[in-house]
Coordinates of C-alpha atoms and ligand atoms in Angstrom, one line a residue:
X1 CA 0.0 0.0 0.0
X2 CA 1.2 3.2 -1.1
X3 CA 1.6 6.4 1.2
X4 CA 2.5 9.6 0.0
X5 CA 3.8 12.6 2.1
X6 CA 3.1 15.6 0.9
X7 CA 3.7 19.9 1.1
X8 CA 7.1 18.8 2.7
X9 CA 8.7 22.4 2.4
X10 CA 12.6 21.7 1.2
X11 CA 13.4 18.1 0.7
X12 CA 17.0 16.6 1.1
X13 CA 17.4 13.6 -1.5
X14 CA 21.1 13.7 -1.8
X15 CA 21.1 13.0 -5.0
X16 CA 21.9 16.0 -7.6
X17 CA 20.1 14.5 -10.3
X18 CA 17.1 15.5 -9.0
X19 CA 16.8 18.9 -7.7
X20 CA 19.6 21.9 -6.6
X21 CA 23.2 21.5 -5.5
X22 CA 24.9 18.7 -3.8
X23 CA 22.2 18.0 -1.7
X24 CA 19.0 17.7 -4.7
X25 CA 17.2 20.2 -2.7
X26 CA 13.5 19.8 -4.2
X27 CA 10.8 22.5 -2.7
X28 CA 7.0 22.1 -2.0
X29 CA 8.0 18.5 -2.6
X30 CA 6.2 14.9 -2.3
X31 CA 8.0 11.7 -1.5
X32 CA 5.9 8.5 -2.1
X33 CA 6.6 4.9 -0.1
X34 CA 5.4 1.3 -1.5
X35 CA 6.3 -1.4 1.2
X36 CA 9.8 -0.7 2.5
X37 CA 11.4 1.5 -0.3
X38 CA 10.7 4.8 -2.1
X39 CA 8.8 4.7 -5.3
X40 CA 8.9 8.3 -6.1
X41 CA 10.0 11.7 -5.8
X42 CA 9.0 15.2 -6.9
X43 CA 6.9 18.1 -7.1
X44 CA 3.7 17.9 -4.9
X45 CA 1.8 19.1 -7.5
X46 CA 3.0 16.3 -9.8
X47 CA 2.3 13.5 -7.0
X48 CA 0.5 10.4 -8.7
X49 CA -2.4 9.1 -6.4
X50 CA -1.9 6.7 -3.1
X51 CA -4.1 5.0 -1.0
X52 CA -2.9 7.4 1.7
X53 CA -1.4 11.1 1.9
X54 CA 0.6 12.7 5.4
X55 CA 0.6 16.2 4.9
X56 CA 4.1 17.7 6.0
X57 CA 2.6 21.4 6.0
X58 CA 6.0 22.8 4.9
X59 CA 8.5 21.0 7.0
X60 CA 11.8 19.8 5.8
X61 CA 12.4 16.1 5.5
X62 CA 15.9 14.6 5.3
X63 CA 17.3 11.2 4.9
X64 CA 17.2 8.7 7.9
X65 CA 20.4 9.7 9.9
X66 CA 23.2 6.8 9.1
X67 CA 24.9 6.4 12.5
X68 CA 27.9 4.4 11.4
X69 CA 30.0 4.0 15.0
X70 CA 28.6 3.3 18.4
X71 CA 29.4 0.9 21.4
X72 CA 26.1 0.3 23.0
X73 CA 26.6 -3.4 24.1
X74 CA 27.9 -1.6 27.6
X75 CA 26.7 -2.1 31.2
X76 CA 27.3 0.4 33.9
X77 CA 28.1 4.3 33.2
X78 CA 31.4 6.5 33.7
X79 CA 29.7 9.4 35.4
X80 CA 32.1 9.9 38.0
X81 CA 35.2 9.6 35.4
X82 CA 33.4 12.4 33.2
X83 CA 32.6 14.4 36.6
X84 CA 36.3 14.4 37.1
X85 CA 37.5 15.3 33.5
X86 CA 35.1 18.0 33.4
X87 CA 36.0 19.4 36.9
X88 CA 39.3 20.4 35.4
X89 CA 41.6 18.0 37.2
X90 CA 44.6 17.3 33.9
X91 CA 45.5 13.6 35.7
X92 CA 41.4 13.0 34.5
X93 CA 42.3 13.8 30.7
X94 CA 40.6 11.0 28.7
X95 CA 44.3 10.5 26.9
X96 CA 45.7 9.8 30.6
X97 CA 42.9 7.5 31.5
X98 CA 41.5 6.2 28.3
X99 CA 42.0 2.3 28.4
X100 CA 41.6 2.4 32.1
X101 CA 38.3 3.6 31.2
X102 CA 37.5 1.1 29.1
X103 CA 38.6 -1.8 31.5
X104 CA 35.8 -0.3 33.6
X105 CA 33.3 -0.9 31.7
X106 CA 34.5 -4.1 30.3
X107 CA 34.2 -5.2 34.5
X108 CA 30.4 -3.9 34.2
X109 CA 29.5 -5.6 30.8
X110 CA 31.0 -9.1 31.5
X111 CA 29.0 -8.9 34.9
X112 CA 25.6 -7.7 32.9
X113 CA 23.0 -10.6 31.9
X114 CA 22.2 -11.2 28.5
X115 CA 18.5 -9.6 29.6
X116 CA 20.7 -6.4 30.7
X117 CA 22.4 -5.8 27.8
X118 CA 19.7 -6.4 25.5
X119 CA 17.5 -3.7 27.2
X120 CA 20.3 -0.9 27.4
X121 CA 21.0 -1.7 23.2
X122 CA 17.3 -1.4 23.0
X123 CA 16.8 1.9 25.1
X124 CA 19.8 3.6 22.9
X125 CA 18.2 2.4 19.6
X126 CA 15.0 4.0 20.4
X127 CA 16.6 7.2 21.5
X128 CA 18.7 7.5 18.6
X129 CA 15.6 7.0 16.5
X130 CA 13.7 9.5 18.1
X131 CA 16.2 11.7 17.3
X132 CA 16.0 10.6 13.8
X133 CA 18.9 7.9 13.4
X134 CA 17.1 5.0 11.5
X135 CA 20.4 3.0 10.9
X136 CA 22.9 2.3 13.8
X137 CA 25.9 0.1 13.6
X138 CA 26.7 -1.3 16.8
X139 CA 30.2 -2.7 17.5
X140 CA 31.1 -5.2 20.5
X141 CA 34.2 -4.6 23.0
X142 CA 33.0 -4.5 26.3
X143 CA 33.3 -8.3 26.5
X144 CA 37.0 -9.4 25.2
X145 CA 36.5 -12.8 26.5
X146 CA 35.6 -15.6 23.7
X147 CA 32.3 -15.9 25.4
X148 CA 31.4 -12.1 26.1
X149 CA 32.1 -10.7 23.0
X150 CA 30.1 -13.5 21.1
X151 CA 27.1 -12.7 22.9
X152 CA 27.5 -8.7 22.7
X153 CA 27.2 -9.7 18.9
X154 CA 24.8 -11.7 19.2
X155 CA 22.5 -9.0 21.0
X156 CA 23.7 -6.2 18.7
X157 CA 22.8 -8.4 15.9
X158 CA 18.8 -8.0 17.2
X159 CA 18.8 -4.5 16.9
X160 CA 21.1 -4.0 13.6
X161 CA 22.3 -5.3 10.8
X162 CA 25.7 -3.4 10.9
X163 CA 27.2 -5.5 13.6
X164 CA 31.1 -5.4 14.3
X165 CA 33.6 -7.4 15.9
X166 CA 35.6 -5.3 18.0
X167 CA 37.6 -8.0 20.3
X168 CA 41.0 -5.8 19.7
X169 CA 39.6 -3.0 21.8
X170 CA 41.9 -2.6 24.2
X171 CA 44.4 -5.9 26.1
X172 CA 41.9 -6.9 29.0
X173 CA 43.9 -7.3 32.2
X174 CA 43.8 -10.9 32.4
X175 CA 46.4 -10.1 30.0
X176 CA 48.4 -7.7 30.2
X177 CA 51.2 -9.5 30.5
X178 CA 50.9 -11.0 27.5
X179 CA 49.4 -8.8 25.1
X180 CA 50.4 -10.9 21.9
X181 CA 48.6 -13.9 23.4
X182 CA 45.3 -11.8 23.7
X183 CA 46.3 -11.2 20.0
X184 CA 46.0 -14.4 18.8
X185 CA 43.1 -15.3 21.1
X186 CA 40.9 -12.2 18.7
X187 CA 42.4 -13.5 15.5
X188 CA 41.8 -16.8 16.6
X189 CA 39.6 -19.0 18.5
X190 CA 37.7 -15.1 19.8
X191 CA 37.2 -14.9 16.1
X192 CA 35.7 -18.1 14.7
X193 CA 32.6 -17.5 17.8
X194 CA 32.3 -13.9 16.7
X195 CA 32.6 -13.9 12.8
X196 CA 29.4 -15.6 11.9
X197 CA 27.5 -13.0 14.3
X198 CA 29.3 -9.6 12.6
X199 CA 29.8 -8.3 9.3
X200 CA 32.5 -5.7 10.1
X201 CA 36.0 -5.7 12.3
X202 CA 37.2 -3.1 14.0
X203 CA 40.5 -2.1 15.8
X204 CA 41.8 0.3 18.4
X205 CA 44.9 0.9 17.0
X206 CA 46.4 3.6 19.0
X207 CA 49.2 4.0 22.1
X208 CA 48.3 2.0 24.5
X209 CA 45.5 -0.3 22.3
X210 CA 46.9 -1.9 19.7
X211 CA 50.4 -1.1 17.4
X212 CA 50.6 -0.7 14.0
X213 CA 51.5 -4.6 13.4
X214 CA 48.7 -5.9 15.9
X215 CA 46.1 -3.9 14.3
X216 CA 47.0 -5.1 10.9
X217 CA 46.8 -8.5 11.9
X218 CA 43.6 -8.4 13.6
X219 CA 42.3 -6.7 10.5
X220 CA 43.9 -9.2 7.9
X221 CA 42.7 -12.2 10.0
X222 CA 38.7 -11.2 9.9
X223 CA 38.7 -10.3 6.3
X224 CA 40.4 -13.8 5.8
X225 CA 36.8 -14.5 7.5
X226 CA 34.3 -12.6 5.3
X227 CA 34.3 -9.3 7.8
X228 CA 35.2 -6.0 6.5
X229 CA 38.2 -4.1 8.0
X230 CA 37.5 -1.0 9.6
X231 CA 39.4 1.1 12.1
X232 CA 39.6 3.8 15.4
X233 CA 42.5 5.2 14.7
X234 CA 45.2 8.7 15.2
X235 CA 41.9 9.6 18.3
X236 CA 44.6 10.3 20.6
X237 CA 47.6 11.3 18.9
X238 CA 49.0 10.8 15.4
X239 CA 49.8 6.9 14.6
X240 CA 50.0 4.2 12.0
X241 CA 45.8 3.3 11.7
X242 CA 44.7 5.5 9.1
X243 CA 47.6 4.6 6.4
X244 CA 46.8 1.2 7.4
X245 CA 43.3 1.8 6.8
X246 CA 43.7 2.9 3.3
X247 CA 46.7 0.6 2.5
X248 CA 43.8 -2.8 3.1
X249 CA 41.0 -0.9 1.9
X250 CA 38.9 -0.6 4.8
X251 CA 35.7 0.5 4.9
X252 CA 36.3 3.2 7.3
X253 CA 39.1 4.8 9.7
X254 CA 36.9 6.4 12.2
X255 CA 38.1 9.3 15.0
X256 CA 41.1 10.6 12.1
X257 CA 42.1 13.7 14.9
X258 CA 45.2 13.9 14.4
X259 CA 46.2 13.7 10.7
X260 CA 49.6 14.2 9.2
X261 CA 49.9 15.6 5.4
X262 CA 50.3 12.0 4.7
X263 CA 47.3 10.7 6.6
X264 CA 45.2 13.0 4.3
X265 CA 47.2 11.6 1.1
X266 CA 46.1 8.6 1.9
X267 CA 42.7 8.5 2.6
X268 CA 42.3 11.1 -0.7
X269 CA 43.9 8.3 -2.3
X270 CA 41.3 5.2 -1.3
X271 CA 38.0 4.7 -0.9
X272 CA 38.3 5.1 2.7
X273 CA 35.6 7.4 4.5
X274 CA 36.6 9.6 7.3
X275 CA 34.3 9.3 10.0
X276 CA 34.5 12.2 12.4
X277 CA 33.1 11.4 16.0
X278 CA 32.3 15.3 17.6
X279 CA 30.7 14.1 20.7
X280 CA 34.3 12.7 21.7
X281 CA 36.2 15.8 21.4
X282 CA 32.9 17.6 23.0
X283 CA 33.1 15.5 25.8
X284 CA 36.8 14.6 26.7
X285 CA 37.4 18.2 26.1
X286 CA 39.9 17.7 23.0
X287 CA 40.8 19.4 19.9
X288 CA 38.5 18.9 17.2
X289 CA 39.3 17.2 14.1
X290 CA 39.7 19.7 10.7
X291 CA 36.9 18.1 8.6
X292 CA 38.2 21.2 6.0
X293 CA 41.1 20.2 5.6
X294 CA 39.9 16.3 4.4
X295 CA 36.9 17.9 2.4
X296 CA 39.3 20.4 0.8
X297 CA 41.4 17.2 -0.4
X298 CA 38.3 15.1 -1.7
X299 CA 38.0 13.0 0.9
X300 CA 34.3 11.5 1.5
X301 CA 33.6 12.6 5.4
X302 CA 31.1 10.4 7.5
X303 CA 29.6 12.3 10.9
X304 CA 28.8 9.6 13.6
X305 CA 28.2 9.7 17.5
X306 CA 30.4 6.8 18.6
X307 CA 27.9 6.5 21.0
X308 CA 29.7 4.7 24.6
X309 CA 29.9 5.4 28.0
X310 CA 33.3 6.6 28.5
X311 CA 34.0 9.3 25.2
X312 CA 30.9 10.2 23.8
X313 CA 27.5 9.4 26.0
X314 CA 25.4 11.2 23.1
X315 CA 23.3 9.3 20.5
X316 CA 22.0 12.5 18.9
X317 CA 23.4 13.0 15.3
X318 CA 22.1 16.7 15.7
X319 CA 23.7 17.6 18.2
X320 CA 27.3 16.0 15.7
X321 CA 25.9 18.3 13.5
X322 CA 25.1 21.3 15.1
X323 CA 29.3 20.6 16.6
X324 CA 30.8 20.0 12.9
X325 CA 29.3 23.0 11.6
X326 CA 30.0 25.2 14.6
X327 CA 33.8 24.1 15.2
X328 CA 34.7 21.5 12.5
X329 CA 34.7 23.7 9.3
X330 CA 32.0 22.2 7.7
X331 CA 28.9 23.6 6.3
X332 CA 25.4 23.0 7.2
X333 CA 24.9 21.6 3.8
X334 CA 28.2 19.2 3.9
X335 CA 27.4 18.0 8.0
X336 CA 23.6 16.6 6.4
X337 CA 25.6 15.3 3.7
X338 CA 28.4 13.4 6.0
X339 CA 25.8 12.4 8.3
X340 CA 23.7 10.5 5.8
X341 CA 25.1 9.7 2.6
X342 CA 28.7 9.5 3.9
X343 CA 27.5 7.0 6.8
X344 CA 25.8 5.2 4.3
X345 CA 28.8 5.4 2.5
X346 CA 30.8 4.0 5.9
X347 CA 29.1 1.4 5.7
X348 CA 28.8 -0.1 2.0
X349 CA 24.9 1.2 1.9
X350 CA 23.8 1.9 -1.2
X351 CA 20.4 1.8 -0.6
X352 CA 21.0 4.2 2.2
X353 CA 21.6 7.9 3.1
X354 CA 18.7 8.9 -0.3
X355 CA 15.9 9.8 -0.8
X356 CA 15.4 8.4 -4.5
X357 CA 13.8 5.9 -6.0
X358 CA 14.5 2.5 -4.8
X359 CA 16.1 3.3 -1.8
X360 CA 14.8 2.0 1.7
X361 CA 12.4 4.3 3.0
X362 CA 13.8 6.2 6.1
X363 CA 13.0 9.8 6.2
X364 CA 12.8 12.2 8.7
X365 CA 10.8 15.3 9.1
X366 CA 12.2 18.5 10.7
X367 CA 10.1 20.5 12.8
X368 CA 11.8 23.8 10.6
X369 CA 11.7 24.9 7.3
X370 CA 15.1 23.4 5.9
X371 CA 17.6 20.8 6.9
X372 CA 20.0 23.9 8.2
X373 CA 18.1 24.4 11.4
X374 CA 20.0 21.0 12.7
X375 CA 23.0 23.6 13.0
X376 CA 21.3 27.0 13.6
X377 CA 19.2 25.5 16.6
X378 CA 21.7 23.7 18.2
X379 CA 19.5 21.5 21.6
X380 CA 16.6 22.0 20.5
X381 CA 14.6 18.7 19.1
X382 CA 13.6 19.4 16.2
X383 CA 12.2 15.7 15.2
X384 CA 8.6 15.5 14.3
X385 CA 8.6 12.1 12.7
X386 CA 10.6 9.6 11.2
X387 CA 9.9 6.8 8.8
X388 CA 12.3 3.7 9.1
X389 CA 11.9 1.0 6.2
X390 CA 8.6 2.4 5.3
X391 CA 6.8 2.4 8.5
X392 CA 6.1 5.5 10.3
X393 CA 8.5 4.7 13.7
X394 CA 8.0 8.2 15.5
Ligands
NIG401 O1 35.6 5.2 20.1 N1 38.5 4.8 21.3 C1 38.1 3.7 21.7 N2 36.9 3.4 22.0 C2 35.8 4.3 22.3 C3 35.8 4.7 23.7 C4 35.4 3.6 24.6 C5 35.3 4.0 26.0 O2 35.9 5.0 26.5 O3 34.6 3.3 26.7 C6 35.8 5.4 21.3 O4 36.0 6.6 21.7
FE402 FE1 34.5 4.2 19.0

């Protein structure tokens, strides 16, 4: 059955053949939805009959919001570490603590019940959506024993289909003496439970993670398995990840903070997206990465939340936005792109990130008159409803 929304006031498509700029702007348009996909788009005054017509009364609609980097699979929270950062003590800086950070929660998560887990993924999802995210990958690395990490992906797996393996997260202390050991346990026995349960795998690789050697094993041993590489890399300082990144075609080398002219080279020169994580730098009180600098060089830019309890506790993409645009160096018009069609991008979506013809139906409409309020009304929720796969979900 066919619904068609009409009057919507400026419509995003992101795709130029279809109306102005970059974006396909169309105005006073009409998007119409048969099952799970879109079967049309255009003028409203050129809308062929449906069954059924929402009237947007001159709202903006946008693509579903393609969150391509979050941790929810957690237990516990890190209030009093962020209480501490924030308080201005430097011993607290998330560079300092980072991995001990991480060991916290991993204490939490491997003490959480199955039941546990799956409620907090499923309280995260539906706040994400609300907010207009209607595709969330979901990585594991809370668990980093053979056991726990299988079943973070197995209960990621029931809220997503972008599910990654993320066992090389940080060396858990039961070895920490032997960090090549926990090494081979990821690329090894770790990965044959967790590979039929993910499609991606994902690294730390950063000082005090994982080197430039371990994360390139880690990465060449799951796409041996099927899984796509991708990577957190040069979060904390500069490093080896994202030439790694581009050197094995990953999908992805997500944080890219501290780039060298090389760094940018290199991802200019692969099909690697950048994926820029705000809330981290917002939150842990860091520099910001220079999304300029990689758009200025052609590289295709992804805006996520990296959604966890230690560096980023937000799952808003407006509020990534609203950040990128204010102290990133990116447009309004390129932060909508990055955080639709360059997460859709992130993760090998075509069918993603559009509003055209035969892609899935996820569309959000903006309680404003264009997409550029995300940034000019920075807080403020400015969701009115949102259509995931076809079916109106808020
Ligand atoms: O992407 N950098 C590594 N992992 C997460 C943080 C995890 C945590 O602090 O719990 C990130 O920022
Ligand atoms: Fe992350």
């Amino acid at each position: 059955m066919a619904t068609a929304i009409i009057n919507i006031g400026t419509l995003v498509t992101n795709d130029p053949s279809l109306g102005q700029g970059p974006l396909g702007i169309i105005e006073n348009a009409a998007v119409v939805i048969d099952g799970d996909r879109i079967a049309w788009v255009g003028n409203t005054s050129k809308a062929p009959p449906t069954d059924n017509r929402t009237d947007a009364e001159g709202r903006a609609a946008v693509p579903g919001f393609v969150d391509s980097h979050s941790h929810l699979v957690f237990a516990g929270d890190r209030t009093a570490e962020f209480n501490a950062r924030m308080s201005g003590r430097t011993a607290d800086s998330y560079a300092k603590k980072g991995a001990g950070g991480i060991r916290t929660t991993v204490a939490a998560t491997r003490a959480a019940s199955d039941d546990e887990l799956d409620a907090t993924v499923a309280r995260y999802v539906a706040e994400a959506l609300r907010q207009g995210t209607t595709t969330i990958e979901i990585k594991s690395g809370y668990g980093l024993t053979v056991e726990d990490e299988a079943r973070s992906l197995r209960i990621a797996a029931r809220h997503t289909d972008e599910v990654t393996y993320l066992g090389a997260h940080v060396v858990p202390p039961d070895y920490a003496d032997d960090p090549a050991a926990y090494v081979d346990l990821v690329t090894g026995p770790m990965l044959d439970a967790c590979a039929p349960h993910a499609r991606w795998i994902d690294v730390f690789c950063e000082r005090g993670a994982f080197d430039g050697d371990q994360a390139r094993a880690v990465l060449t041993a799951g796409a041996a398995r099927g899984l796509i590489p991708r990577i957190h890399a040069n979060q904390l300082g500069p490093g080896p990840g994202v030439q790694l990144a581009a050197a094995l075609g990953a999908a992805s080398a997500d944080h890219c903070t501290y780039l060298t002219p090389q760094d940018v080279d290199a991802l200019a020169g692969s099909g690697t997206v950048a994926t820029l994580l705000p809330g981290v730098e917002f939150s842990t009180r860091s520099p910001y990465p220079d999304a300029r600098r990689l758009l200025d060089a052609g590289v295709t830019v992804a805006l996520s939340t990296d959604c966890n309890p230690g560096s980023s506790f937000t799952s808003s993409v407006p509020f990534c936005i609203a950040v990128a645009v204010r102290d990133m160096g990116m447009t309004p018009d390129e932060a909508l792109h990055s955080a639709t069609a360059g997460g859709a991008e992130a993760l090998r979506r075509t069918d993603l990130g559009r509003i055209s013809e035969g892609a899935r139906a996820d569309l959000v409409l903006l309680d404003a008159p264009s997409h550029v309020h995300l940034a000019y009304r920075p807080g403020v929720p400015l969701v009115s409803a949102v259509w995931r796969a076809g079916e109106r979900a808020v």
